[in-house]
mmCIF file of C-alpha atoms and ligand atoms in Angstrom:
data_model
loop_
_atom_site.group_PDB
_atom_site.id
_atom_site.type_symbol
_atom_site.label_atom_id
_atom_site.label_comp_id
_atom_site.label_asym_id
_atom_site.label_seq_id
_atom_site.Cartn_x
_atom_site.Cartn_y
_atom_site.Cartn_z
ATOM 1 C CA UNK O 6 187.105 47.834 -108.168
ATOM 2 C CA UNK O 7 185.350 45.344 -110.264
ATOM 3 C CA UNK O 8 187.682 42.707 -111.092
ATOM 4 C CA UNK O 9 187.897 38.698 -109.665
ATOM 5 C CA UNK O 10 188.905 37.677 -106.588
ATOM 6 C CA UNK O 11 192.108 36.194 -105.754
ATOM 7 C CA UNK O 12 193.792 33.551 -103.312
ATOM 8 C CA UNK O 13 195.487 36.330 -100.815
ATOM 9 C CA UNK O 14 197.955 33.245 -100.139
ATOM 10 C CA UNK O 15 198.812 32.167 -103.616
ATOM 11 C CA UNK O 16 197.204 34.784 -105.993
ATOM 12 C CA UNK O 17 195.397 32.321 -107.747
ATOM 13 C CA UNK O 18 192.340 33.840 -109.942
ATOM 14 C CA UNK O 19 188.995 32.371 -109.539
ATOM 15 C CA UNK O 20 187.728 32.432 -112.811
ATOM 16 C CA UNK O 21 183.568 34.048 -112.965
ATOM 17 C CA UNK O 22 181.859 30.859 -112.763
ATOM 18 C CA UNK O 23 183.631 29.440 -109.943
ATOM 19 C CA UNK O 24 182.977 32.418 -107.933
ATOM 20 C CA UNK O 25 179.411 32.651 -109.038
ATOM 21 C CA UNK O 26 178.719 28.884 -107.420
ATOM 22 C CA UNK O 27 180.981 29.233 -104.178
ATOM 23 C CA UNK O 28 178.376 28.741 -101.408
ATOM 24 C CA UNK O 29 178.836 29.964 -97.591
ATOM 25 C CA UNK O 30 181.436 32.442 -96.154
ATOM 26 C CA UNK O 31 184.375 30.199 -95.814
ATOM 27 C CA UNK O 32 186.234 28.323 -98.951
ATOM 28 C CA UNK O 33 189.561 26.363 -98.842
ATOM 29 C CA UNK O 34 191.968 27.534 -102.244
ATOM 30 C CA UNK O 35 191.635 24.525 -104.435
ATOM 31 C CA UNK O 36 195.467 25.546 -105.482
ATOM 32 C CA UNK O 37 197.178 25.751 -101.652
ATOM 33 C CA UNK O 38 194.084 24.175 -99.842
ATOM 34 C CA UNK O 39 194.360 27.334 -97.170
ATOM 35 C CA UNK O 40 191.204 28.594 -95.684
ATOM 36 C CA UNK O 41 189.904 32.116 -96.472
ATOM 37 C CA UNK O 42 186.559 33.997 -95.694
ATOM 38 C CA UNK O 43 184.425 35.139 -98.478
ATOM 39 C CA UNK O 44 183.490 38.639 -98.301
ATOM 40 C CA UNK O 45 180.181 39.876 -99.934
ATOM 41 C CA UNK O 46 179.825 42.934 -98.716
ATOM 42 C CA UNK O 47 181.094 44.783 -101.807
ATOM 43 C CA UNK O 48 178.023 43.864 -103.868
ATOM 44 C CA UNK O 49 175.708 46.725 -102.198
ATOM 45 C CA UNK O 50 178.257 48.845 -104.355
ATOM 46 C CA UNK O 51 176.255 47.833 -107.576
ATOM 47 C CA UNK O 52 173.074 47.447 -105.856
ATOM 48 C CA UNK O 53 173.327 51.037 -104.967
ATOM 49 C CA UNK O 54 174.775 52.534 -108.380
ATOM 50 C CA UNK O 55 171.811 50.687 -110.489
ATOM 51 C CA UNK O 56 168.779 51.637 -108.096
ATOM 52 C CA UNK O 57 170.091 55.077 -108.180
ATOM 53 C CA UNK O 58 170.196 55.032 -112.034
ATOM 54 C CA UNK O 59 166.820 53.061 -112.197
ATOM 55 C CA UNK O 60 165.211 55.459 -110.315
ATOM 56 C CA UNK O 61 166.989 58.744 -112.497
ATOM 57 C CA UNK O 62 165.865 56.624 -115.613
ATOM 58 C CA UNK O 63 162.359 56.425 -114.387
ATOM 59 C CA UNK O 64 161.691 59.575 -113.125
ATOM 60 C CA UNK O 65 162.696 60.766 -116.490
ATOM 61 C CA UNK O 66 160.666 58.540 -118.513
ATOM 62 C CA UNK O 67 157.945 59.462 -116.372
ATOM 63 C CA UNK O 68 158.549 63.216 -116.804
ATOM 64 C CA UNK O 69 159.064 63.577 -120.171
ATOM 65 C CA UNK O 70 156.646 60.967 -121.739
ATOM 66 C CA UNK O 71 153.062 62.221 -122.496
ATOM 67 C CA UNK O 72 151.711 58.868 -123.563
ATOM 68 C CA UNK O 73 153.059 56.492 -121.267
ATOM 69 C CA UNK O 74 154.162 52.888 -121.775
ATOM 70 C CA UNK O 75 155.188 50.926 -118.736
ATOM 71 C CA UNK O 76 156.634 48.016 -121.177
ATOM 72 C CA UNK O 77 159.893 49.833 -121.729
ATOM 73 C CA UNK O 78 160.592 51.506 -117.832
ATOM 74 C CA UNK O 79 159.901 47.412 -116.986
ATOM 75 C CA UNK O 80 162.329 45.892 -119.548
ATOM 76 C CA UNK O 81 164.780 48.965 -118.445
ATOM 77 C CA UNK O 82 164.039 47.595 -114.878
ATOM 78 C CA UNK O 83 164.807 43.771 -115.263
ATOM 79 C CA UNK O 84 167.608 44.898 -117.388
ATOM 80 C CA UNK O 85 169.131 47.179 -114.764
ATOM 81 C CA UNK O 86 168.504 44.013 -111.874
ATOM 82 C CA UNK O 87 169.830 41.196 -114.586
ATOM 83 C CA UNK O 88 173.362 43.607 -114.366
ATOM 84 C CA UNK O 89 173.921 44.206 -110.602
ATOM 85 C CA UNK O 90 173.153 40.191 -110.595
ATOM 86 C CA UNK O 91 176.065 39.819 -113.081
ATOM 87 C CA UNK O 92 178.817 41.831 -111.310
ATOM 88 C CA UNK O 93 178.129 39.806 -108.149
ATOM 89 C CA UNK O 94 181.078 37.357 -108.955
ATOM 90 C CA UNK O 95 182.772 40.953 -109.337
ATOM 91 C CA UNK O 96 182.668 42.371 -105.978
ATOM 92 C CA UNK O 97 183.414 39.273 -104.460
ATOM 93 C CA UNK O 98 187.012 39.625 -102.014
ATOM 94 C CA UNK O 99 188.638 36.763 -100.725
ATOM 95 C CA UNK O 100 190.138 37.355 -96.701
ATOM 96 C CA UNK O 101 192.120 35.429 -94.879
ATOM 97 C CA UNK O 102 192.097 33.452 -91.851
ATOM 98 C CA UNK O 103 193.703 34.993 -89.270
ATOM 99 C CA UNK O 104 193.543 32.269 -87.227
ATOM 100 C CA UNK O 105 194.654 29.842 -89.916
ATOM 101 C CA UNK O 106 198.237 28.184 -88.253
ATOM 102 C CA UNK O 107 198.679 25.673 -91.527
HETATM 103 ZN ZN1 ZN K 230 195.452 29.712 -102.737
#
């Protein structure tokens, strides 16, 4: 499920970075120049899998520590937000046009 997007025309493999700076919901294949939307919507799958384990982690931290120390459940936090932010590129699926004639 997590893996980079490809050309569906030419199977060409965007490599991380290029996917992390493609702007907008429409992108021409720099290999065959054909047009293809951008589809984002699998990044709520991350979103939903770390706020779910954020929130377990938390809970339990909360629970089970007598002297609490809201440093660590922070840094776990950022840590947690830092890695859906990274898998972005990941969840990224390239469609095609279907009204693309070239
Ligand atoms: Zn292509």
């Amino acid at each position: 499920m997590l893996k980079l997007p490809v050309c569906p025309y030419c199977n060409t493999v965007y490599r991380y970075k290029e996917v992390y700076l493609l702007k907008g919901s429409e992108y021409n294949c720099y290999h065959c120049k054909k047009k293809f939307r951008i589809s984002r919507i699998g990044r709520i799958i991350p979103i939903i899998i770390i706020a779910a384990v954020l929130v377990g982690v938390n809970l339990f931290i909360f629970h089970t520590s007598k002297d609490l120390n809201l440093v660590p459940v922070v840094i776990i936090d950022v840590l947690g937000i830092m890695a859906a932010f990274v898998m972005f590129p990941l969840t990224v699926r390239f469609i095609p046009e279907k009204n693309d004639r070239r």
